[in-house]
Amino acid sequence: MIKKVTITLLLLLLVLLSTSERLDLNSSEQLDTALTRSLSTFAVARGLNSLVSMVQGTEINISPVGLGATFTPGQLLDPVNDMVERFSWVMLMSSVSIGVQEAMLHLGKTTLFKLLFALVALLLLAQLWFKGLRLPWSLEKSLKVMLLLALLRFSVPLLVWLNETVYEAVLEQEYTHAYAEVVMTSSEVNTMVTELQMKKATLEEERSFMDRFNVSQQYDDFKRELKASVDAFITAFNEAMESMIRLITVFVLNAIIIPLLALWLFIYGTGYLMRQDLSTWVETK
């Protein structure tokens, strides 16, 4: 009798929680915050990538002393571009992971799922208390279905809560500091790109003048200036590299490793429960 009462109270509590709008609202708000955080970081990463690509595409064609010359300083940024592209890819995967969690949360909070959850709980209670009731399936199968539905309903909100708790307790300060440094680097690089484009425009405008008077020294001076600008790019990115790696660590842990670990636990736990003899959990006499 004690087991029956305990199971009945637990089922009623689960049904009550499954219909709670507050549970879904909290989870949705936390996921929206996480998605905004991920997308804003992805936008910064893509902005950096476009700036690097712009510099890499810079090419100065000029003909001092009657000889053709081409200077492409942006090729020095190939290693930087590779790092920024990987950074962008991690941010994209993090956003996709959060989007999948939102889809799974939406599935669990639909009216149809909630009705199914309540119906299975009602049938389980009927089988538990009315021994004369005859259904096509056993009490044990009803209990397994109920456990599976409970895992589907509450695993995502639990995962979202766990993720946000880990973020706030361990990762938030790290993310805030690293994100601010990367945004500052992006702003500095944007200014450098503007200056570089102005230098290129100036050099291209004076090309005919330089060709006419055969002043190759001016071309060499411009070339040194452009090389210095690229060196400044590399220095700025090197300073931001540590912050990018810290951001990658935050998002890989928060949006990939923890969800994958939770998914593995869900699959393993479900399989384990389905293989068990749950008839011993309740009194059948």
PDB file of C-alpha atoms in Angstrom:
ATOM      1  CA  MET A   1       0.000   0.000   0.000  1.00  0.00           C
ATOM      2  CA  ILE A   2       2.845   2.401   0.822  1.00  0.00           C
ATOM      3  CA  LYS A   3       4.335   1.831  -2.631  1.00  0.00           C
ATOM      4  CA  LYS A   4       0.999   2.499  -4.295  1.00  0.00           C
ATOM      5  CA  VAL A   5       0.478   5.739  -2.415  1.00  0.00           C
ATOM      6  CA  THR A   6       4.036   6.873  -3.123  1.00  0.00           C
ATOM      7  CA  ILE A   7       3.748   6.111  -6.846  1.00  0.00           C
ATOM      8  CA  THR A   8       0.347   7.824  -6.979  1.00  0.00           C
ATOM      9  CA  LEU A   9       1.707  10.986  -5.372  1.00  0.00           C
ATOM     10  CA  LEU A  10       4.713  10.980  -7.700  1.00  0.00           C
ATOM     11  CA  LEU A  11       2.511  10.581 -10.759  1.00  0.00           C
ATOM     12  CA  LEU A  12       0.237  13.416  -9.673  1.00  0.00           C
ATOM     13  CA  LEU A  13       3.286  15.608  -9.065  1.00  0.00           C
ATOM     14  CA  LEU A  14       4.714  14.781 -12.515  1.00  0.00           C
ATOM     15  CA  VAL A  15       1.415  15.538 -14.228  1.00  0.00           C
ATOM     16  CA  LEU A  16       1.200  18.830 -12.362  1.00  0.00           C
ATOM     17  CA  LEU A  17       4.766  19.743 -13.342  1.00  0.00           C
ATOM     18  CA  SER A  18       4.200  18.712 -16.966  1.00  0.00           C
ATOM     19  CA  THR A  19       1.339  21.222 -17.248  1.00  0.00           C
ATOM     20  CA  SER A  20       3.304  24.007 -15.557  1.00  0.00           C
ATOM     21  CA  GLU A  21       3.693  27.022 -17.820  1.00  0.00           C
ATOM     22  CA  ARG A  22       6.333  28.413 -15.516  1.00  0.00           C
ATOM     23  CA  LEU A  23       8.634  25.461 -16.185  1.00  0.00           C
ATOM     24  CA  ASP A  24       8.420  26.010 -19.940  1.00  0.00           C
ATOM     25  CA  LEU A  25       8.721  29.778 -19.629  1.00  0.00           C
ATOM     26  CA  ASN A  26      11.902  29.592 -17.542  1.00  0.00           C
ATOM     27  CA  SER A  27      13.486  27.100 -19.931  1.00  0.00           C
ATOM     28  CA  SER A  28      12.512  29.158 -22.987  1.00  0.00           C
ATOM     29  CA  GLU A  29      13.938  32.339 -21.468  1.00  0.00           C
ATOM     30  CA  GLN A  30      17.212  30.627 -20.609  1.00  0.00           C
ATOM     31  CA  LEU A  31      17.516  29.143 -24.104  1.00  0.00           C
ATOM     32  CA  ASP A  32      16.718  32.507 -25.713  1.00  0.00           C
ATOM     33  CA  THR A  33      19.456  34.117 -23.627  1.00  0.00           C
ATOM     34  CA  ALA A  34      21.934  31.394 -24.571  1.00  0.00           C
ATOM     35  CA  LEU A  35      21.007  31.645 -28.266  1.00  0.00           C
ATOM     36  CA  THR A  36      21.389  35.428 -28.245  1.00  0.00           C
ATOM     37  CA  ARG A  37      24.787  35.032 -26.602  1.00  0.00           C
ATOM     38  CA  SER A  38      25.868  32.471 -29.184  1.00  0.00           C
ATOM     39  CA  LEU A  39      24.563  34.395 -32.213  1.00  0.00           C
ATOM     40  CA  SER A  40      26.136  37.678 -31.088  1.00  0.00           C
ATOM     41  CA  THR A  41      29.503  35.934 -30.747  1.00  0.00           C
ATOM     42  CA  PHE A  42      28.991  34.265 -34.135  1.00  0.00           C
ATOM     43  CA  ALA A  43      28.268  37.687 -35.671  1.00  0.00           C
ATOM     44  CA  VAL A  44      31.523  39.065 -34.261  1.00  0.00           C
ATOM     45  CA  ALA A  45      33.405  36.029 -35.595  1.00  0.00           C
ATOM     46  CA  ARG A  46      31.912  36.448 -39.070  1.00  0.00           C
ATOM     47  CA  GLY A  47      32.728  40.154 -38.955  1.00  0.00           C
ATOM     48  CA  LEU A  48      36.355  39.368 -38.192  1.00  0.00           C
ATOM     49  CA  ASN A  49      36.396  36.800 -40.966  1.00  0.00           C
ATOM     50  CA  SER A  50      35.084  39.301 -43.506  1.00  0.00           C
ATOM     51  CA  LEU A  51      37.667  41.895 -42.416  1.00  0.00           C
ATOM     52  CA  VAL A  52      40.504  39.411 -42.806  1.00  0.00           C
ATOM     53  CA  SER A  53      39.193  38.362 -46.218  1.00  0.00           C
ATOM     54  CA  MET A  54      39.021  42.011 -47.255  1.00  0.00           C
ATOM     55  CA  VAL A  55      42.660  42.542 -46.331  1.00  0.00           C
ATOM     56  CA  GLN A  56      43.684  39.299 -48.034  1.00  0.00           C
ATOM     57  CA  GLY A  57      42.028  40.516 -51.211  1.00  0.00           C
ATOM     58  CA  THR A  58      44.053  43.737 -51.199  1.00  0.00           C
ATOM     59  CA  GLU A  59      46.407  43.830 -54.156  1.00  0.00           C
ATOM     60  CA  ILE A  60      48.449  46.798 -55.355  1.00  0.00           C
ATOM     61  CA  ASN A  61      49.448  46.846 -58.995  1.00  0.00           C
ATOM     62  CA  ILE A  62      51.947  49.506 -60.017  1.00  0.00           C
ATOM     63  CA  SER A  63      54.731  49.991 -62.534  1.00  0.00           C
ATOM     64  CA  PRO A  64      57.597  51.997 -61.104  1.00  0.00           C
ATOM     65  CA  VAL A  65      60.545  52.597 -63.454  1.00  0.00           C
ATOM     66  CA  GLY A  66      58.505  51.017 -66.206  1.00  0.00           C
ATOM     67  CA  LEU A  67      58.571  47.584 -64.562  1.00  0.00           C
ATOM     68  CA  GLY A  68      55.395  45.819 -63.381  1.00  0.00           C
ATOM     69  CA  ALA A  69      55.108  45.175 -59.655  1.00  0.00           C
ATOM     70  CA  THR A  70      52.409  43.538 -57.557  1.00  0.00           C
ATOM     71  CA  PHE A  71      52.228  43.605 -53.783  1.00  0.00           C
ATOM     72  CA  THR A  72      49.727  41.377 -51.918  1.00  0.00           C
ATOM     73  CA  PRO A  73      50.339  41.894 -48.183  1.00  0.00           C
ATOM     74  CA  GLY A  74      47.136  40.103 -47.185  1.00  0.00           C
ATOM     75  CA  GLN A  75      48.640  36.667 -47.872  1.00  0.00           C
ATOM     76  CA  LEU A  76      50.484  37.002 -44.585  1.00  0.00           C
ATOM     77  CA  LEU A  77      47.114  36.679 -42.825  1.00  0.00           C
ATOM     78  CA  ASP A  78      46.393  33.101 -43.951  1.00  0.00           C
ATOM     79  CA  PRO A  79      47.059  31.559 -40.487  1.00  0.00           C
ATOM     80  CA  VAL A  80      44.885  34.233 -38.860  1.00  0.00           C
ATOM     81  CA  ASN A  81      42.072  33.564 -41.327  1.00  0.00           C
ATOM     82  CA  ASP A  82      42.197  29.829 -40.576  1.00  0.00           C
ATOM     83  CA  MET A  83      41.817  30.502 -36.856  1.00  0.00           C
ATOM     84  CA  VAL A  84      38.929  32.939 -37.346  1.00  0.00           C
ATOM     85  CA  GLU A  85      37.121  30.483 -39.636  1.00  0.00           C
ATOM     86  CA  ARG A  86      37.393  27.742 -37.002  1.00  0.00           C
ATOM     87  CA  PHE A  87      36.135  30.202 -34.404  1.00  0.00           C
ATOM     88  CA  SER A  88      33.126  30.990 -36.629  1.00  0.00           C
ATOM     89  CA  TRP A  89      32.434  27.294 -37.159  1.00  0.00           C
ATOM     90  CA  VAL A  90      32.346  26.580 -33.412  1.00  0.00           C
ATOM     91  CA  MET A  91      29.965  29.496 -32.866  1.00  0.00           C
ATOM     92  CA  LEU A  92      27.700  28.215 -35.643  1.00  0.00           C
ATOM     93  CA  MET A  93      27.634  24.693 -34.170  1.00  0.00           C
ATOM     94  CA  SER A  94      26.829  26.146 -30.746  1.00  0.00           C
ATOM     95  CA  SER A  95      23.895  28.080 -32.181  1.00  0.00           C
ATOM     96  CA  VAL A  96      22.615  24.945 -33.941  1.00  0.00           C
ATOM     97  CA  SER A  97      22.888  22.946 -30.716  1.00  0.00           C
ATOM     98  CA  ILE A  98      20.828  25.519 -28.824  1.00  0.00           C
ATOM     99  CA  GLY A  99      18.305  25.576 -31.663  1.00  0.00           C
ATOM    100  CA  VAL A 100      17.898  21.780 -31.403  1.00  0.00           C
ATOM    101  CA  GLN A 101      17.307  22.113 -27.659  1.00  0.00           C
ATOM    102  CA  GLU A 102      14.614  24.710 -28.332  1.00  0.00           C
ATOM    103  CA  ALA A 103      12.911  22.353 -30.808  1.00  0.00           C
ATOM    104  CA  MET A 104      12.936  19.504 -28.277  1.00  0.00           C
ATOM    105  CA  LEU A 105      11.596  21.810 -25.577  1.00  0.00           C
ATOM    106  CA  HIS A 106       8.780  22.894 -27.880  1.00  0.00           C
ATOM    107  CA  LEU A 107       7.870  19.238 -28.489  1.00  0.00           C
ATOM    108  CA  GLY A 108       7.549  18.566 -24.768  1.00  0.00           C
ATOM    109  CA  LYS A 109       5.369  21.597 -24.046  1.00  0.00           C
ATOM    110  CA  THR A 110       2.792  20.982 -26.791  1.00  0.00           C
ATOM    111  CA  THR A 111      -0.792  20.389 -25.671  1.00  0.00           C
ATOM    112  CA  LEU A 112      -0.869  16.994 -27.418  1.00  0.00           C
ATOM    113  CA  PHE A 113       2.169  15.745 -25.494  1.00  0.00           C
ATOM    114  CA  LYS A 114       0.777  17.008 -22.199  1.00  0.00           C
ATOM    115  CA  LEU A 115      -2.545  15.241 -22.857  1.00  0.00           C
ATOM    116  CA  LEU A 116      -0.715  12.027 -23.721  1.00  0.00           C
ATOM    117  CA  PHE A 117       1.341  12.336 -20.553  1.00  0.00           C
ATOM    118  CA  ALA A 118      -1.761  12.803 -18.400  1.00  0.00           C
ATOM    119  CA  LEU A 119      -3.616   9.956 -20.162  1.00  0.00           C
ATOM    120  CA  VAL A 120      -0.804   7.449 -19.625  1.00  0.00           C
ATOM    121  CA  ALA A 121      -0.553   8.515 -15.980  1.00  0.00           C
ATOM    122  CA  LEU A 122      -4.310   8.008 -15.559  1.00  0.00           C
ATOM    123  CA  LEU A 123      -4.190   4.532 -17.115  1.00  0.00           C
ATOM    124  CA  LEU A 124      -1.236   3.604 -14.926  1.00  0.00           C
ATOM    125  CA  LEU A 125      -3.115   4.704 -11.801  1.00  0.00           C
ATOM    126  CA  ALA A 126      -6.170   2.724 -12.902  1.00  0.00           C
ATOM    127  CA  GLN A 127      -4.081  -0.413 -13.364  1.00  0.00           C
ATOM    128  CA  LEU A 128      -2.375   0.197 -10.058  1.00  0.00           C
ATOM    129  CA  TRP A 129      -5.526   0.559  -7.961  1.00  0.00           C
ATOM    130  CA  PHE A 130      -8.101  -1.540  -9.805  1.00  0.00           C
ATOM    131  CA  LYS A 131      -6.830  -5.088 -10.104  1.00  0.00           C
ATOM    132  CA  GLY A 132      -9.901  -6.212 -11.993  1.00  0.00           C
ATOM    133  CA  LEU A 133      -9.173  -3.786 -14.827  1.00  0.00           C
ATOM    134  CA  ARG A 134      -8.090  -5.608 -17.967  1.00  0.00           C
ATOM    135  CA  LEU A 135      -5.969  -3.754 -20.547  1.00  0.00           C
ATOM    136  CA  PRO A 136      -4.089  -5.112 -23.588  1.00  0.00           C
ATOM    137  CA  TRP A 137      -0.774  -4.324 -21.885  1.00  0.00           C
ATOM    138  CA  SER A 138       0.676  -5.073 -18.486  1.00  0.00           C
ATOM    139  CA  LEU A 139       1.228  -2.739 -15.560  1.00  0.00           C
ATOM    140  CA  GLU A 140       4.963  -2.992 -16.119  1.00  0.00           C
ATOM    141  CA  LYS A 141       4.665  -1.766 -19.727  1.00  0.00           C
ATOM    142  CA  SER A 142       2.536   1.171 -18.605  1.00  0.00           C
ATOM    143  CA  LEU A 143       5.163   2.061 -16.034  1.00  0.00           C
ATOM    144  CA  LYS A 144       7.940   1.919 -18.644  1.00  0.00           C
ATOM    145  CA  VAL A 145       5.974   4.122 -21.046  1.00  0.00           C
ATOM    146  CA  MET A 146       5.336   6.578 -18.205  1.00  0.00           C
ATOM    147  CA  LEU A 147       9.043   6.719 -17.357  1.00  0.00           C
ATOM    148  CA  LEU A 148       9.949   7.256 -21.013  1.00  0.00           C
ATOM    149  CA  LEU A 149       7.469  10.122 -21.355  1.00  0.00           C
ATOM    150  CA  ALA A 150       8.752  11.654 -18.112  1.00  0.00           C
ATOM    151  CA  LEU A 151      12.316  11.554 -19.451  1.00  0.00           C
ATOM    152  CA  LEU A 152      11.206  13.177 -22.707  1.00  0.00           C
ATOM    153  CA  ARG A 153       9.216  15.852 -20.886  1.00  0.00           C
ATOM    154  CA  PHE A 154      11.724  16.864 -18.224  1.00  0.00           C
ATOM    155  CA  SER A 155      15.168  16.037 -19.669  1.00  0.00           C
ATOM    156  CA  VAL A 156      15.441  19.214 -21.768  1.00  0.00           C
ATOM    157  CA  PRO A 157      14.313  21.640 -19.017  1.00  0.00           C
ATOM    158  CA  LEU A 158      16.738  19.879 -16.668  1.00  0.00           C
ATOM    159  CA  LEU A 159      19.526  20.167 -19.234  1.00  0.00           C
ATOM    160  CA  VAL A 160      18.779  23.858 -19.796  1.00  0.00           C
ATOM    161  CA  TRP A 161      18.806  24.507 -16.049  1.00  0.00           C
ATOM    162  CA  LEU A 162      22.086  22.590 -15.640  1.00  0.00           C
ATOM    163  CA  ASN A 163      23.698  24.449 -18.537  1.00  0.00           C
ATOM    164  CA  GLU A 164      22.673  27.856 -17.239  1.00  0.00           C
ATOM    165  CA  THR A 165      23.781  26.980 -13.700  1.00  0.00           C
ATOM    166  CA  VAL A 166      27.237  25.912 -14.944  1.00  0.00           C
ATOM    167  CA  TYR A 167      27.476  29.043 -17.092  1.00  0.00           C
ATOM    168  CA  GLU A 168      26.550  31.435 -14.291  1.00  0.00           C
ATOM    169  CA  ALA A 169      28.743  29.709 -11.703  1.00  0.00           C
ATOM    170  CA  VAL A 170      31.848  29.005 -13.801  1.00  0.00           C
ATOM    171  CA  LEU A 171      31.789  30.450 -17.313  1.00  0.00           C
ATOM    172  CA  GLU A 172      30.004  33.803 -17.242  1.00  0.00           C
ATOM    173  CA  GLN A 173      32.946  35.925 -16.103  1.00  0.00           C
ATOM    174  CA  GLU A 174      35.252  34.164 -18.555  1.00  0.00           C
ATOM    175  CA  TYR A 175      32.815  34.745 -21.417  1.00  0.00           C
ATOM    176  CA  THR A 176      32.184  38.421 -20.584  1.00  0.00           C
ATOM    177  CA  HIS A 177      35.885  39.258 -20.449  1.00  0.00           C
ATOM    178  CA  ALA A 178      36.827  37.290 -23.579  1.00  0.00           C
ATOM    179  CA  TYR A 179      33.858  38.606 -25.575  1.00  0.00           C
ATOM    180  CA  ALA A 180      34.718  42.219 -24.708  1.00  0.00           C
ATOM    181  CA  GLU A 181      38.320  41.705 -25.864  1.00  0.00           C
ATOM    182  CA  VAL A 182      37.257  40.158 -29.168  1.00  0.00           C
ATOM    183  CA  VAL A 183      34.739  42.966 -29.822  1.00  0.00           C
ATOM    184  CA  MET A 184      37.435  45.538 -29.088  1.00  0.00           C
ATOM    185  CA  THR A 185      39.823  43.771 -31.470  1.00  0.00           C
ATOM    186  CA  SER A 186      37.129  43.721 -34.146  1.00  0.00           C
ATOM    187  CA  SER A 187      36.658  47.481 -33.766  1.00  0.00           C
ATOM    188  CA  GLU A 188      40.407  48.103 -33.963  1.00  0.00           C
ATOM    189  CA  VAL A 189      40.768  45.895 -37.023  1.00  0.00           C
ATOM    190  CA  ASN A 190      37.853  47.647 -38.706  1.00  0.00           C
ATOM    191  CA  THR A 191      39.640  50.965 -38.238  1.00  0.00           C
ATOM    192  CA  MET A 192      42.846  49.459 -39.636  1.00  0.00           C
ATOM    193  CA  VAL A 193      40.992  48.115 -42.673  1.00  0.00           C
ATOM    194  CA  THR A 194      39.553  51.575 -43.379  1.00  0.00           C
ATOM    195  CA  GLU A 195      43.029  53.099 -43.199  1.00  0.00           C
ATOM    196  CA  LEU A 196      44.435  50.351 -45.415  1.00  0.00           C
ATOM    197  CA  GLN A 197      41.755  50.920 -48.052  1.00  0.00           C
ATOM    198  CA  MET A 198      42.503  54.650 -47.986  1.00  0.00           C
ATOM    199  CA  LYS A 199      46.211  53.957 -48.472  1.00  0.00           C
ATOM    200  CA  LYS A 200      45.442  51.644 -51.367  1.00  0.00           C
ATOM    201  CA  ALA A 201      43.182  54.246 -52.973  1.00  0.00           C
ATOM    202  CA  THR A 202      45.877  56.911 -52.587  1.00  0.00           C
ATOM    203  CA  LEU A 203      48.492  54.649 -54.136  1.00  0.00           C
ATOM    204  CA  GLU A 204      46.258  53.740 -57.061  1.00  0.00           C
ATOM    205  CA  GLU A 205      45.391  57.396 -57.694  1.00  0.00           C
ATOM    206  CA  GLU A 206      49.054  58.381 -57.802  1.00  0.00           C
ATOM    207  CA  ARG A 207      50.105  55.419 -59.931  1.00  0.00           C
ATOM    208  CA  SER A 208      50.121  57.387 -63.183  1.00  0.00           C
ATOM    209  CA  PHE A 209      52.058  60.211 -61.528  1.00  0.00           C
ATOM    210  CA  MET A 210      54.640  57.785 -60.211  1.00  0.00           C
ATOM    211  CA  ASP A 211      54.936  56.078 -63.599  1.00  0.00           C
ATOM    212  CA  ARG A 212      55.366  59.408 -65.339  1.00  0.00           C
ATOM    213  CA  PHE A 213      58.156  60.709 -63.135  1.00  0.00           C
ATOM    214  CA  ASN A 214      59.752  57.375 -62.412  1.00  0.00           C
ATOM    215  CA  VAL A 215      59.687  57.773 -58.601  1.00  0.00           C
ATOM    216  CA  SER A 216      59.951  54.203 -57.417  1.00  0.00           C
ATOM    217  CA  GLN A 217      60.980  55.337 -53.939  1.00  0.00           C
ATOM    218  CA  GLN A 218      57.426  56.522 -53.287  1.00  0.00           C
ATOM    219  CA  TYR A 219      56.131  53.088 -54.215  1.00  0.00           C
ATOM    220  CA  ASP A 220      58.591  51.479 -51.800  1.00  0.00           C
ATOM    221  CA  ASP A 221      57.437  53.831 -49.036  1.00  0.00           C
ATOM    222  CA  PHE A 222      53.815  52.927 -49.641  1.00  0.00           C
ATOM    223  CA  LYS A 223      54.713  49.261 -49.687  1.00  0.00           C
ATOM    224  CA  ARG A 224      56.417  49.564 -46.321  1.00  0.00           C
ATOM    225  CA  GLU A 225      53.346  51.319 -44.934  1.00  0.00           C
ATOM    226  CA  LEU A 226      51.077  48.547 -46.141  1.00  0.00           C
ATOM    227  CA  LYS A 227      53.386  45.915 -44.714  1.00  0.00           C
ATOM    228  CA  ALA A 228      53.325  47.745 -41.384  1.00  0.00           C
ATOM    229  CA  SER A 229      49.523  47.774 -41.467  1.00  0.00           C
ATOM    230  CA  VAL A 230      49.412  44.030 -42.027  1.00  0.00           C
ATOM    231  CA  ASP A 231      51.888  43.521 -39.187  1.00  0.00           C
ATOM    232  CA  ALA A 232      49.550  45.556 -36.989  1.00  0.00           C
ATOM    233  CA  PHE A 233      46.689  43.254 -38.054  1.00  0.00           C
ATOM    234  CA  ILE A 234      48.668  40.193 -37.080  1.00  0.00           C
ATOM    235  CA  THR A 235      49.624  41.726 -33.732  1.00  0.00           C
ATOM    236  CA  ALA A 236      46.002  42.613 -32.966  1.00  0.00           C
ATOM    237  CA  PHE A 237      44.797  39.114 -33.846  1.00  0.00           C
ATOM    238  CA  ASN A 238      47.563  37.484 -31.831  1.00  0.00           C
ATOM    239  CA  GLU A 239      46.478  39.492 -28.811  1.00  0.00           C
ATOM    240  CA  ALA A 240      42.872  38.397 -29.363  1.00  0.00           C
ATOM    241  CA  MET A 241      43.778  34.756 -30.025  1.00  0.00           C
ATOM    242  CA  GLU A 242      43.681  33.806 -26.353  1.00  0.00           C
ATOM    243  CA  SER A 243      40.245  35.391 -25.993  1.00  0.00           C
ATOM    244  CA  MET A 244      38.966  33.461 -29.028  1.00  0.00           C
ATOM    245  CA  ILE A 245      40.238  30.209 -27.541  1.00  0.00           C
ATOM    246  CA  ARG A 246      38.532  31.017 -24.232  1.00  0.00           C
ATOM    247  CA  LEU A 247      35.257  31.713 -26.051  1.00  0.00           C
ATOM    248  CA  ILE A 248      35.592  28.453 -27.966  1.00  0.00           C
ATOM    249  CA  THR A 249      36.123  26.635 -24.655  1.00  0.00           C
ATOM    250  CA  VAL A 250      33.034  28.258 -23.118  1.00  0.00           C
ATOM    251  CA  PHE A 251      30.740  27.373 -26.006  1.00  0.00           C
ATOM    252  CA  VAL A 252      32.129  23.882 -26.618  1.00  0.00           C
ATOM    253  CA  LEU A 253      31.551  23.032 -22.966  1.00  0.00           C
ATOM    254  CA  ASN A 254      28.223  24.823 -22.567  1.00  0.00           C
ATOM    255  CA  ALA A 255      26.548  24.085 -25.891  1.00  0.00           C
ATOM    256  CA  ILE A 256      28.192  20.865 -27.096  1.00  0.00           C
ATOM    257  CA  ILE A 257      29.852  18.727 -24.414  1.00  0.00           C
ATOM    258  CA  ILE A 258      27.194  19.069 -21.688  1.00  0.00           C
ATOM    259  CA  PRO A 259      24.262  18.466 -24.110  1.00  0.00           C
ATOM    260  CA  LEU A 260      26.026  15.469 -25.676  1.00  0.00           C
ATOM    261  CA  LEU A 261      26.758  14.054 -22.228  1.00  0.00           C
ATOM    262  CA  ALA A 262      23.124  14.569 -21.254  1.00  0.00           C
ATOM    263  CA  LEU A 263      21.990  12.863 -24.477  1.00  0.00           C
ATOM    264  CA  TRP A 264      24.232   9.879 -23.757  1.00  0.00           C
ATOM    265  CA  LEU A 265      22.882   9.638 -20.211  1.00  0.00           C
ATOM    266  CA  PHE A 266      19.323   9.857 -21.542  1.00  0.00           C
ATOM    267  CA  ILE A 267      19.872   7.066 -24.076  1.00  0.00           C
ATOM    268  CA  TYR A 268      21.757   4.878 -21.610  1.00  0.00           C
ATOM    269  CA  GLY A 269      19.238   5.500 -18.824  1.00  0.00           C
ATOM    270  CA  THR A 270      16.287   4.787 -21.088  1.00  0.00           C
ATOM    271  CA  GLY A 271      17.818   1.546 -22.304  1.00  0.00           C
ATOM    272  CA  TYR A 272      18.668   0.512 -18.763  1.00  0.00           C
ATOM    273  CA  LEU A 273      15.115   1.130 -17.519  1.00  0.00           C
ATOM    274  CA  MET A 274      13.552  -0.660 -20.473  1.00  0.00           C
ATOM    275  CA  ARG A 275      15.616  -3.765 -19.705  1.00  0.00           C
ATOM    276  CA  GLN A 276      14.665  -3.877 -16.029  1.00  0.00           C
ATOM    277  CA  ASP A 277      11.831  -5.865 -14.462  1.00  0.00           C
ATOM    278  CA  LEU A 278       9.768  -2.985 -13.103  1.00  0.00           C
ATOM    279  CA  SER A 279       6.993  -5.179 -11.793  1.00  0.00           C
ATOM    280  CA  THR A 280       8.847  -5.321  -8.478  1.00  0.00           C
ATOM    281  CA  TRP A 281       8.451  -1.554  -8.120  1.00  0.00           C
ATOM    282  CA  VAL A 282       4.759  -1.881  -7.310  1.00  0.00           C
ATOM    283  CA  GLU A 283       2.589  -4.197  -5.303  1.00  0.00           C
ATOM    284  CA  THR A 284       0.645  -6.500  -7.575  1.00  0.00           C
ATOM    285  CA  LYS A 285      -1.338  -8.371  -4.976  1.00  0.00           C
TER     286      LYS A 285
END
